[in-house]
Amino acid sequence: MKVEDANITYKTKLSVWYMTYNDIVKHQTPEGYWTEDVLAGLGISASDVAAQLPSELSSLSEDTRMRVAVTWIAIFMLQQKFPETEPEWRLIAKKGMKYIQTQGHSYNSLKCWS
């Protein structure tokens, strides 16, 4: 969409929201996986994720496949978008990686998905 098509004129008030690492982190469960709620903030639809699940996850239940995938995405986004605050989220990401590991996979083995 072009700005001129958006009906934006001089003195139009715009609201812009930027996702912070805390916005990602708050969607992690005590078990270590991230909920699908984090996807909306990242601009990703759950149906798009479900359609592109790596074949390595096919042995898992549908719910677990999505949990692993969403967890992988959340960790990937933390690493890619917030490297400067890694000391603050490192242990949280490690917990997510541990969740992926308990499902029989590793974060690094799924990197081919990126």
PDB file of C-alpha atoms in Angstrom:
ATOM      1  CA  MET A   1       0.000   0.000   0.000  1.00  0.00           C
ATOM      2  CA  LYS A   2       1.258   3.428  -0.884  1.00  0.00           C
ATOM      3  CA  VAL A   3       1.081   6.250   1.639  1.00  0.00           C
ATOM      4  CA  GLU A   4      -1.182   8.229  -0.667  1.00  0.00           C
ATOM      5  CA  ASP A   5      -3.611   5.290  -0.734  1.00  0.00           C
ATOM      6  CA  ALA A   6      -3.699   5.087   3.046  1.00  0.00           C
ATOM      7  CA  ASN A   7      -5.477   8.404   3.494  1.00  0.00           C
ATOM      8  CA  ILE A   8      -2.597   9.809   5.547  1.00  0.00           C
ATOM      9  CA  THR A   9      -2.340  13.574   5.526  1.00  0.00           C
ATOM     10  CA  TYR A  10      -0.387  16.210   7.376  1.00  0.00           C
ATOM     11  CA  LYS A  11      -1.023  15.949  11.148  1.00  0.00           C
ATOM     12  CA  THR A  12      -2.515  12.445  10.880  1.00  0.00           C
ATOM     13  CA  LYS A  13      -1.646  10.646  14.096  1.00  0.00           C
ATOM     14  CA  LEU A  14       0.030   7.336  13.476  1.00  0.00           C
ATOM     15  CA  SER A  15       0.509   4.558  15.945  1.00  0.00           C
ATOM     16  CA  VAL A  16       3.491   2.278  15.449  1.00  0.00           C
ATOM     17  CA  TRP A  17       4.202  -0.732  17.579  1.00  0.00           C
ATOM     18  CA  TYR A  18       7.527  -2.509  17.659  1.00  0.00           C
ATOM     19  CA  MET A  19       7.826  -5.919  19.230  1.00  0.00           C
ATOM     20  CA  THR A  20      10.490  -6.083  21.929  1.00  0.00           C
ATOM     21  CA  TYR A  21      12.215  -9.186  23.176  1.00  0.00           C
ATOM     22  CA  ASN A  22       9.987  -8.993  26.268  1.00  0.00           C
ATOM     23  CA  ASP A  23       6.935  -9.224  23.996  1.00  0.00           C
ATOM     24  CA  ILE A  24       8.319 -12.513  22.682  1.00  0.00           C
ATOM     25  CA  VAL A  25       9.480 -13.845  26.042  1.00  0.00           C
ATOM     26  CA  LYS A  26       6.125 -13.317  27.767  1.00  0.00           C
ATOM     27  CA  HIS A  27       4.528 -15.974  25.545  1.00  0.00           C
ATOM     28  CA  GLN A  28       6.758 -18.772  26.832  1.00  0.00           C
ATOM     29  CA  THR A  29       5.036 -21.311  29.074  1.00  0.00           C
ATOM     30  CA  PRO A  30       6.510 -22.751  32.284  1.00  0.00           C
ATOM     31  CA  GLU A  31       7.112 -25.973  30.312  1.00  0.00           C
ATOM     32  CA  GLY A  32       9.440 -24.075  27.971  1.00  0.00           C
ATOM     33  CA  TYR A  33       7.452 -23.889  24.749  1.00  0.00           C
ATOM     34  CA  TRP A  34       6.000 -20.739  23.225  1.00  0.00           C
ATOM     35  CA  THR A  35       2.292 -20.359  22.559  1.00  0.00           C
ATOM     36  CA  GLU A  36       0.901 -19.513  19.137  1.00  0.00           C
ATOM     37  CA  ASP A  37      -0.021 -16.045  20.494  1.00  0.00           C
ATOM     38  CA  VAL A  38       3.552 -14.935  19.800  1.00  0.00           C
ATOM     39  CA  LEU A  39       3.043 -15.451  16.053  1.00  0.00           C
ATOM     40  CA  ALA A  40       0.611 -12.555  15.656  1.00  0.00           C
ATOM     41  CA  GLY A  41       3.131 -10.125  17.096  1.00  0.00           C
ATOM     42  CA  LEU A  42       5.726 -11.443  14.677  1.00  0.00           C
ATOM     43  CA  GLY A  43       3.387 -11.029  11.722  1.00  0.00           C
ATOM     44  CA  ILE A  44       3.186 -14.768  11.086  1.00  0.00           C
ATOM     45  CA  SER A  45      -0.030 -16.771  10.791  1.00  0.00           C
ATOM     46  CA  ALA A  46      -0.416 -20.122  12.524  1.00  0.00           C
ATOM     47  CA  SER A  47      -1.834 -21.586   9.314  1.00  0.00           C
ATOM     48  CA  ASP A  48       1.329 -20.588   7.432  1.00  0.00           C
ATOM     49  CA  VAL A  49       3.456 -22.277  10.086  1.00  0.00           C
ATOM     50  CA  ALA A  50       1.304 -25.413  10.024  1.00  0.00           C
ATOM     51  CA  ALA A  51       1.599 -25.588   6.231  1.00  0.00           C
ATOM     52  CA  GLN A  52       5.393 -25.426   6.369  1.00  0.00           C
ATOM     53  CA  LEU A  53       6.235 -27.744   9.250  1.00  0.00           C
ATOM     54  CA  PRO A  54       9.523 -29.582   8.713  1.00  0.00           C
ATOM     55  CA  SER A  55       9.132 -33.258   7.845  1.00  0.00           C
ATOM     56  CA  GLU A  56      11.406 -34.075  10.799  1.00  0.00           C
ATOM     57  CA  LEU A  57       8.463 -33.282  13.082  1.00  0.00           C
ATOM     58  CA  SER A  58       5.998 -35.682  11.431  1.00  0.00           C
ATOM     59  CA  SER A  59       6.304 -38.273  14.208  1.00  0.00           C
ATOM     60  CA  LEU A  60       4.914 -35.821  16.778  1.00  0.00           C
ATOM     61  CA  SER A  61       1.266 -35.074  17.499  1.00  0.00           C
ATOM     62  CA  GLU A  62      -0.208 -32.051  15.721  1.00  0.00           C
ATOM     63  CA  ASP A  63      -0.211 -29.937  18.902  1.00  0.00           C
ATOM     64  CA  THR A  64       3.369 -30.872  19.751  1.00  0.00           C
ATOM     65  CA  ARG A  65       4.531 -30.179  16.187  1.00  0.00           C
ATOM     66  CA  MET A  66       3.112 -26.664  16.426  1.00  0.00           C
ATOM     67  CA  ARG A  67       4.600 -26.107  19.877  1.00  0.00           C
ATOM     68  CA  VAL A  68       8.039 -27.157  18.652  1.00  0.00           C
ATOM     69  CA  ALA A  69       7.731 -25.022  15.514  1.00  0.00           C
ATOM     70  CA  VAL A  70       6.506 -21.922  17.357  1.00  0.00           C
ATOM     71  CA  THR A  71       9.225 -22.375  19.970  1.00  0.00           C
ATOM     72  CA  TRP A  72      11.845 -22.643  17.230  1.00  0.00           C
ATOM     73  CA  ILE A  73      10.485 -19.472  15.579  1.00  0.00           C
ATOM     74  CA  ALA A  74      10.501 -17.536  18.869  1.00  0.00           C
ATOM     75  CA  ILE A  75      14.106 -18.500  19.622  1.00  0.00           C
ATOM     76  CA  PHE A  76      15.150 -17.725  16.043  1.00  0.00           C
ATOM     77  CA  MET A  77      13.551 -14.279  16.257  1.00  0.00           C
ATOM     78  CA  LEU A  78      15.240 -13.547  19.578  1.00  0.00           C
ATOM     79  CA  GLN A  79      18.599 -14.460  18.057  1.00  0.00           C
ATOM     80  CA  GLN A  80      18.054 -12.538  14.838  1.00  0.00           C
ATOM     81  CA  LYS A  81      16.312  -9.407  16.099  1.00  0.00           C
ATOM     82  CA  PHE A  82      17.685  -8.932  19.608  1.00  0.00           C
ATOM     83  CA  PRO A  83      21.320 -10.101  19.721  1.00  0.00           C
ATOM     84  CA  GLU A  84      22.284  -7.083  21.823  1.00  0.00           C
ATOM     85  CA  THR A  85      20.062  -8.237  24.702  1.00  0.00           C
ATOM     86  CA  GLU A  86      21.073 -11.910  24.562  1.00  0.00           C
ATOM     87  CA  PRO A  87      22.356 -11.930  28.162  1.00  0.00           C
ATOM     88  CA  GLU A  88      18.805 -11.065  29.232  1.00  0.00           C
ATOM     89  CA  TRP A  89      16.979 -13.785  27.242  1.00  0.00           C
ATOM     90  CA  ARG A  90      19.671 -16.476  26.915  1.00  0.00           C
ATOM     91  CA  LEU A  91      18.337 -18.709  29.713  1.00  0.00           C
ATOM     92  CA  ILE A  92      14.778 -18.372  28.430  1.00  0.00           C
ATOM     93  CA  ALA A  93      15.895 -19.483  24.963  1.00  0.00           C
ATOM     94  CA  LYS A  94      17.842 -22.344  26.535  1.00  0.00           C
ATOM     95  CA  LYS A  95      14.642 -23.512  28.246  1.00  0.00           C
ATOM     96  CA  GLY A  96      12.897 -23.459  24.861  1.00  0.00           C
ATOM     97  CA  MET A  97      15.718 -25.457  23.299  1.00  0.00           C
ATOM     98  CA  LYS A  98      15.409 -27.966  26.139  1.00  0.00           C
ATOM     99  CA  TYR A  99      11.673 -28.308  25.366  1.00  0.00           C
ATOM    100  CA  ILE A 100      12.498 -29.035  21.717  1.00  0.00           C
ATOM    101  CA  GLN A 101      15.066 -31.594  22.891  1.00  0.00           C
ATOM    102  CA  THR A 102      12.528 -33.360  25.125  1.00  0.00           C
ATOM    103  CA  GLN A 103      10.424 -33.838  21.985  1.00  0.00           C
ATOM    104  CA  GLY A 104      13.283 -35.744  20.341  1.00  0.00           C
ATOM    105  CA  HIS A 105      14.757 -32.929  18.259  1.00  0.00           C
ATOM    106  CA  SER A 106      17.279 -30.157  18.643  1.00  0.00           C
ATOM    107  CA  TYR A 107      17.078 -26.500  17.800  1.00  0.00           C
ATOM    108  CA  ASN A 108      20.102 -26.799  15.512  1.00  0.00           C
ATOM    109  CA  SER A 109      18.735 -29.814  13.654  1.00  0.00           C
ATOM    110  CA  LEU A 110      15.704 -27.741  12.652  1.00  0.00           C
ATOM    111  CA  LYS A 111      17.804 -24.798  11.432  1.00  0.00           C
ATOM    112  CA  CYS A 112      17.381 -26.037   7.892  1.00  0.00           C
ATOM    113  CA  TRP A 113      13.869 -24.640   8.264  1.00  0.00           C
ATOM    114  CA  SER A 114      15.129 -21.051   8.297  1.00  0.00           C
TER     115      SER A 114
END
